[in-house]
Coordinates of C-alpha atoms in Angstrom, one line a residue:
M1 CA 35.6 39.7 -0.4
S2 CA 34.5 43.1 -1.8
G3 CA 31.4 44.8 -0.6
T4 CA 30.9 46.5 -4.0
P5 CA 27.4 45.7 -5.4
F6 CA 27.7 42.8 -7.9
T7 CA 26.5 44.1 -11.3
F8 CA 26.3 40.6 -12.9
E9 CA 26.8 41.8 -16.4
G10 CA 26.0 39.0 -18.9
K11 CA 23.3 37.6 -16.6
A12 CA 20.9 37.7 -19.5
A13 CA 22.6 34.9 -21.3
M14 CA 22.6 32.7 -18.2
M15 CA 19.0 33.5 -17.5
E16 CA 18.1 32.5 -21.0
R17 CA 19.6 29.1 -20.5
A18 CA 18.0 28.7 -17.0
L19 CA 14.6 29.8 -18.1
G20 CA 14.4 27.2 -20.8
S21 CA 12.2 25.1 -18.5
A22 CA 8.8 26.2 -17.3
G23 CA 8.5 27.1 -13.6
I24 CA 12.1 28.1 -13.1
S25 CA 12.9 31.4 -11.3
I26 CA 16.2 33.3 -11.1
L27 CA 17.7 35.1 -8.1
C28 CA 20.8 37.2 -8.3
Q29 CA 22.7 38.2 -5.1
D30 CA 25.7 40.2 -4.4
A31 CA 28.5 39.4 -1.9
R32 CA 26.4 40.7 1.0
L33 CA 23.6 38.3 -0.1
S34 CA 21.4 41.2 -1.0
I35 CA 18.9 40.1 -3.8
F36 CA 19.3 42.7 -6.5
Y37 CA 17.6 40.9 -9.3
A38 CA 14.8 38.3 -9.6
E39 CA 13.1 36.9 -12.7
N40 CA 9.9 34.8 -13.1
L41 CA 9.1 34.5 -9.4
P42 CA 5.9 32.7 -8.4
P43 CA 3.2 35.2 -7.1
Y44 CA 3.9 34.3 -3.4
F45 CA 7.6 35.4 -3.7
A46 CA 6.9 38.2 -6.2
A47 CA 4.7 39.9 -3.6
R48 CA 7.5 39.8 -1.1
F49 CA 10.4 40.8 -3.3
M50 CA 12.0 44.2 -3.8
P51 CA 15.5 45.0 -4.8
G52 CA 17.7 44.6 -1.7
S53 CA 15.6 41.9 -0.2
T54 CA 17.2 39.2 1.9
D55 CA 16.6 35.4 2.0
A56 CA 14.8 35.9 5.3
G57 CA 12.5 38.5 3.7
L58 CA 11.7 36.2 0.8
F59 CA 11.6 32.8 2.5
G60 CA 11.0 33.6 6.2
D61 CA 13.3 33.7 9.1
I62 CA 13.9 30.0 9.6
H63 CA 14.6 29.2 5.9
G64 CA 16.4 32.5 5.6
Q65 CA 19.0 31.5 8.3
Y66 CA 19.5 28.2 6.7
L67 CA 20.0 29.6 3.2
T68 CA 22.2 32.4 4.4
A69 CA 24.6 30.0 6.0
L70 CA 24.6 27.7 3.0
K71 CA 25.2 30.6 0.6
H72 CA 28.1 32.1 2.6
K73 CA 29.7 28.7 2.3
V74 CA 29.2 28.7 -1.5
L75 CA 30.6 32.2 -1.7
E76 CA 33.7 31.2 0.3
T77 CA 34.5 27.9 -1.4
G78 CA 33.1 28.4 -4.9
I79 CA 31.5 24.9 -4.6
P80 CA 27.9 24.8 -5.9
N81 CA 25.2 23.5 -3.6
N82 CA 21.5 22.7 -3.5
A83 CA 18.8 23.5 -1.0
E84 CA 15.1 22.7 -0.5
V85 CA 12.6 24.8 1.3
E86 CA 9.0 24.0 2.1
I87 CA 6.7 27.1 2.2
D88 CA 3.1 27.4 3.4
V89 CA 1.4 29.1 0.4
D90 CA -2.3 29.9 1.1
G91 CA -2.6 26.9 3.5
E92 CA -0.8 24.4 1.1
M93 CA 2.8 23.3 1.6
R94 CA 4.8 23.9 -1.5
T95 CA 8.4 22.6 -2.0
Y96 CA 11.1 24.6 -3.8
E97 CA 14.6 23.5 -4.8
L98 CA 17.4 26.0 -5.2
K99 CA 20.5 25.3 -7.2
I100 CA 23.1 27.8 -6.0
Q101 CA 26.4 28.7 -7.6
R102 CA 29.0 31.4 -7.3
T103 CA 29.6 33.8 -10.1
S104 CA 32.5 36.2 -10.6
E105 CA 32.9 39.4 -12.5
R106 CA 35.7 41.9 -12.4
G107 CA 37.1 40.4 -9.2
T108 CA 33.7 40.5 -7.4
H109 CA 31.7 37.5 -6.3
G110 CA 28.0 37.0 -6.3
L111 CA 25.5 34.2 -6.4
L112 CA 23.1 32.9 -9.0
S113 CA 20.2 30.8 -7.6
V114 CA 18.0 28.8 -9.9
M115 CA 14.7 28.0 -8.1
T116 CA 12.2 25.4 -9.2
E117 CA 9.0 24.2 -7.6
V118 CA 9.3 20.4 -7.0
T119 CA 6.1 19.9 -4.9
E120 CA 4.5 17.3 -7.2
S121 CA 7.7 15.3 -7.8
R122 CA 8.5 15.2 -4.0
H123 CA 4.9 14.1 -3.4
R124 CA 5.3 11.3 -5.9
E125 CA 8.6 10.2 -4.3
K126 CA 6.9 10.1 -0.9
V127 CA 4.1 8.0 -2.3
L128 CA 6.5 5.7 -4.1
K129 CA 8.6 5.2 -0.9
S130 CA 5.4 4.5 1.1
L131 CA 4.3 1.9 -1.5
L132 CA 7.7 0.2 -1.5
R133 CA 7.6 0.0 2.3
E134 CA 4.1 -1.4 2.1
L135 CA 5.2 -3.9 -0.6
S136 CA 8.2 -5.0 1.5
H137 CA 5.9 -5.5 4.5
R138 CA 3.3 -7.5 2.6
S139 CA 6.0 -9.6 0.9
K140 CA 7.5 -10.6 4.2
N141 CA 4.0 -11.5 5.5
L142 CA 3.4 -13.5 2.4
L143 CA 6.7 -15.4 2.7
A144 CA 5.8 -16.1 6.4
I145 CA 2.4 -17.6 5.3
I146 CA 4.1 -19.7 2.6
Q147 CA 6.7 -21.0 5.2
G148 CA 3.8 -21.9 7.6
I149 CA 1.9 -23.7 4.8
A150 CA 5.0 -25.7 3.8
T151 CA 5.8 -26.6 7.4
Q152 CA 2.3 -27.6 8.4
T153 CA 1.7 -29.5 5.1
A154 CA 4.9 -31.5 5.6
R155 CA 3.9 -32.4 9.2
N156 CA 0.6 -33.8 8.0
T157 CA 1.6 -35.8 5.0
L158 CA 3.3 -39.2 4.7
S159 CA 4.7 -39.1 1.2
L160 CA 6.5 -36.6 -1.1
D161 CA 3.8 -36.9 -3.8
S162 CA 1.0 -36.2 -1.3
F163 CA 3.0 -33.2 0.1
L164 CA 3.5 -31.7 -3.4
L165 CA -0.1 -32.2 -4.3
K166 CA -1.4 -30.4 -1.2
F167 CA 1.3 -27.8 -1.2
R168 CA 0.8 -26.8 -4.8
G169 CA -3.0 -26.5 -4.2
R170 CA -2.5 -24.3 -1.2
L171 CA 0.0 -22.1 -3.1
Q172 CA -2.4 -21.8 -6.0
S173 CA -5.1 -20.7 -3.5
L174 CA -2.8 -18.1 -2.1
S175 CA -2.0 -16.9 -5.7
N176 CA -5.7 -16.6 -6.5
S177 CA -6.3 -14.4 -3.5
Q178 CA -3.2 -12.3 -4.3
D179 CA -4.4 -11.8 -7.9
L180 CA -7.5 -10.1 -6.6
I181 CA -5.6 -8.0 -4.1
T182 CA -3.1 -6.9 -6.6
D183 CA -5.8 -6.0 -9.2
S184 CA -7.4 -3.7 -6.5
S185 CA -4.0 -1.9 -5.9
W186 CA -3.6 -3.7 -2.6
R187 CA -6.9 -2.4 -1.2
G188 CA -8.3 -6.0 -0.8
A189 CA -11.0 -8.1 -2.4
Y190 CA -14.7 -8.6 -2.5
L191 CA -16.0 -11.8 -0.7
F192 CA -18.0 -13.1 -3.7
E193 CA -15.1 -12.7 -6.1
L194 CA -12.8 -14.3 -3.7
A195 CA -15.1 -17.3 -3.1
E196 CA -15.7 -17.8 -6.8
K197 CA -12.0 -17.7 -7.5
Q198 CA -11.3 -20.4 -4.8
F199 CA -14.3 -22.6 -5.8
A200 CA -13.8 -22.5 -9.6
P201 CA -11.2 -25.3 -9.9
Y202 CA -13.4 -27.8 -7.9
W203 CA -17.0 -26.7 -8.6
P204 CA -18.8 -29.2 -10.9
E205 CA -19.8 -27.6 -14.2
T206 CA -23.2 -29.4 -14.1
S207 CA -24.1 -27.7 -10.8
G208 CA -24.8 -24.2 -12.2
S209 CA -23.7 -21.0 -10.5
M210 CA -21.9 -21.1 -7.2
P211 CA -24.2 -20.7 -4.2
I212 CA -22.9 -17.5 -2.6
Y213 CA -25.4 -15.3 -0.8
G214 CA -25.7 -12.4 1.5
I215 CA -23.4 -9.4 1.9
N216 CA -20.7 -9.0 -0.6
A217 CA -18.3 -7.4 1.9
H218 CA -15.0 -5.9 0.8
L219 CA -12.2 -7.6 2.7
T220 CA -8.8 -6.1 3.7
P221 CA -5.8 -7.8 2.1
N222 CA -5.1 -9.6 5.3
A223 CA -8.6 -11.0 5.6
A224 CA -8.8 -11.9 1.9
V225 CA -5.6 -13.9 2.0
H226 CA -6.6 -15.9 5.1
L227 CA -10.3 -16.4 4.2
G228 CA -9.0 -17.6 0.8
L229 CA -7.0 -20.3 2.6
A230 CA -10.1 -21.3 4.7
L231 CA -12.3 -21.5 1.6
H232 CA -9.7 -23.6 -0.2
E233 CA -9.5 -26.1 2.6
L234 CA -13.4 -26.4 2.7
I235 CA -13.8 -26.8 -1.0
V236 CA -10.9 -29.3 -1.4
N237 CA -12.2 -31.4 1.5
S238 CA -15.6 -31.4 -0.2
A239 CA -14.2 -32.4 -3.6
S240 CA -12.1 -35.1 -1.9
Y241 CA -14.3 -36.6 0.8
G242 CA -17.5 -34.5 1.1
A243 CA -20.6 -33.5 -0.9
I244 CA -18.9 -32.8 -4.2
A245 CA -17.0 -36.2 -4.0
G246 CA -20.4 -37.9 -3.4
G247 CA -21.8 -36.4 -6.6
A248 CA -23.8 -33.5 -5.1
A249 CA -22.9 -29.9 -4.9
S250 CA -25.2 -29.2 -1.9
I251 CA -23.1 -26.4 -0.5
T252 CA -24.0 -22.8 0.4
L253 CA -21.8 -19.9 1.5
N254 CA -23.7 -17.0 3.2
C255 CA -22.5 -13.7 4.7
R256 CA -24.5 -11.7 7.2
E257 CA -24.0 -8.9 9.6
A258 CA -23.0 -10.0 13.2
A259 CA -21.1 -8.8 16.2
I260 CA -18.1 -9.6 18.3
G261 CA -18.8 -8.2 21.7
D262 CA -19.7 -4.5 21.0
R263 CA -17.9 -4.5 17.7
R264 CA -19.6 -4.8 14.3
A265 CA -18.7 -7.9 12.4
I266 CA -19.7 -10.2 9.6
E267 CA -20.3 -13.9 9.9
I268 CA -19.4 -16.1 6.9
A269 CA -21.1 -19.4 7.1
W270 CA -20.4 -22.5 5.1
A271 CA -23.0 -25.3 5.1
E272 CA -22.4 -28.6 3.3
V273 CA -25.0 -31.4 3.2
L274 CA -23.4 -34.9 2.8
Q275 CA -24.9 -37.6 0.6
D276 CA -25.1 -40.0 3.5
Q277 CA -27.3 -38.2 6.1
S278 CA -26.0 -40.4 8.9
E279 CA -22.3 -39.8 8.2
V280 CA -20.4 -37.7 10.7
H281 CA -17.5 -36.3 8.6
E282 CA -14.1 -36.0 10.4
F283 CA -11.3 -33.8 9.6
S284 CA -8.2 -35.5 11.0
D285 CA -7.6 -34.0 14.5
N286 CA -4.1 -32.9 13.5
S287 CA -4.7 -32.0 9.9
F288 CA -3.5 -28.7 8.5
G289 CA -7.0 -28.1 7.1
R290 CA -8.6 -28.2 10.5
T291 CA -5.8 -26.1 12.0
V292 CA -6.3 -23.4 9.3
L293 CA -10.1 -23.3 9.9
E294 CA -10.1 -23.3 13.7
R295 CA -6.9 -21.5 14.6
V296 CA -4.9 -19.9 11.9
V297 CA -7.6 -17.9 10.1
P298 CA -9.6 -16.6 13.1
S299 CA -6.4 -15.6 14.9
S300 CA -5.0 -13.8 11.8
V301 CA -8.2 -11.7 11.4
N302 CA -8.8 -11.2 15.2
G303 CA -12.1 -13.0 14.9
K304 CA -13.5 -16.3 15.9
A305 CA -14.4 -19.5 14.2
E306 CA -16.5 -22.7 14.8
L307 CA -16.3 -26.0 12.9
N308 CA -19.3 -28.3 13.5
L309 CA -19.3 -31.8 12.2
V310 CA -22.8 -33.2 12.7
P311 CA -24.6 -36.2 11.1
G312 CA -25.0 -35.4 7.4
R313 CA -23.5 -31.9 7.6
I314 CA -20.3 -29.9 7.7
E315 CA -20.8 -26.4 9.1
Y316 CA -18.2 -23.7 9.5
R317 CA -18.7 -20.2 10.8
L318 CA -16.1 -17.5 10.7
T319 CA -16.8 -14.1 12.3
I320 CA -14.6 -11.2 11.1
P321 CA -14.5 -7.8 13.0
E322 CA -15.1 -4.5 11.3
T323 CA -11.4 -3.7 11.2
E324 CA -11.0 -6.3 8.4
F325 CA -13.9 -5.4 6.1
E326 CA -16.2 -2.7 4.7
I327 CA -19.7 -2.9 3.4
F328 CA -20.3 -0.8 0.3
K329 CA -23.6 -2.3 -0.8
R330 CA -26.1 -4.5 0.9
I331 CA -27.9 -7.0 -1.3

């Protein structure tokens, strides 16, 4: 390979094609990898460039070593190659892509490198990959929840018709919660909106607005999904056997600040007054509804729950730790 400086006659036509896109820079190097021509360099590189500069002088020692080895290979084989370098520019990491090809003139080889900043596109790619990983994770969790619902519903029903009715209702409950979570770009759901969504199919139209009080906490996606299941079991039980079934919508849902040990928490309290004040309502001991309320939901949110069935009342309290909610506004 000749050591004669590479004059690169005709580079103007190649530059004209390369510079058709904004933000593209040109670097021309001879066989010794000396940069003898540069065009349209960003300010950071323009300040470091002078004819005869090396890759190390322009990109720093570490990137320079990498680019030098890569470019020697392109010179030897004639096979074009691409490289990416990440440079700290005024405290901000910027990413540049170089498309490197060998050029020949009068028996002498040189290199033409077309450099483009790709910081924004690489950032978008990283965000997209992160979102796809998150979506995959959440989808697996959701499928596991559905599998659990199907299994437990089947264990506690005696007929196919009963299974389908209960299973469809629980899937719809899950879907309602997921709609709110998806609308918030997977950030979660507000308690009041979640409760209204779960209560709407069963709340009597003649009973006015739904009785939801206290703090409208913003729940994480995990808390929203599982609390939605709990609220569904409570409202369906009321519509089937409790206050709503008895012709009265004497139900309240209240959220207040609480604590679990030394951690901040919220307590979500359901209180239902039965028409027969002497009745002690019973969830079946092995029912899926009771399992959801007392075990599945509190365990899933790392909280605690208590279901009290006393004469004339159904009371349920769920305490959720601060890792599963935020309070943006106190009412």
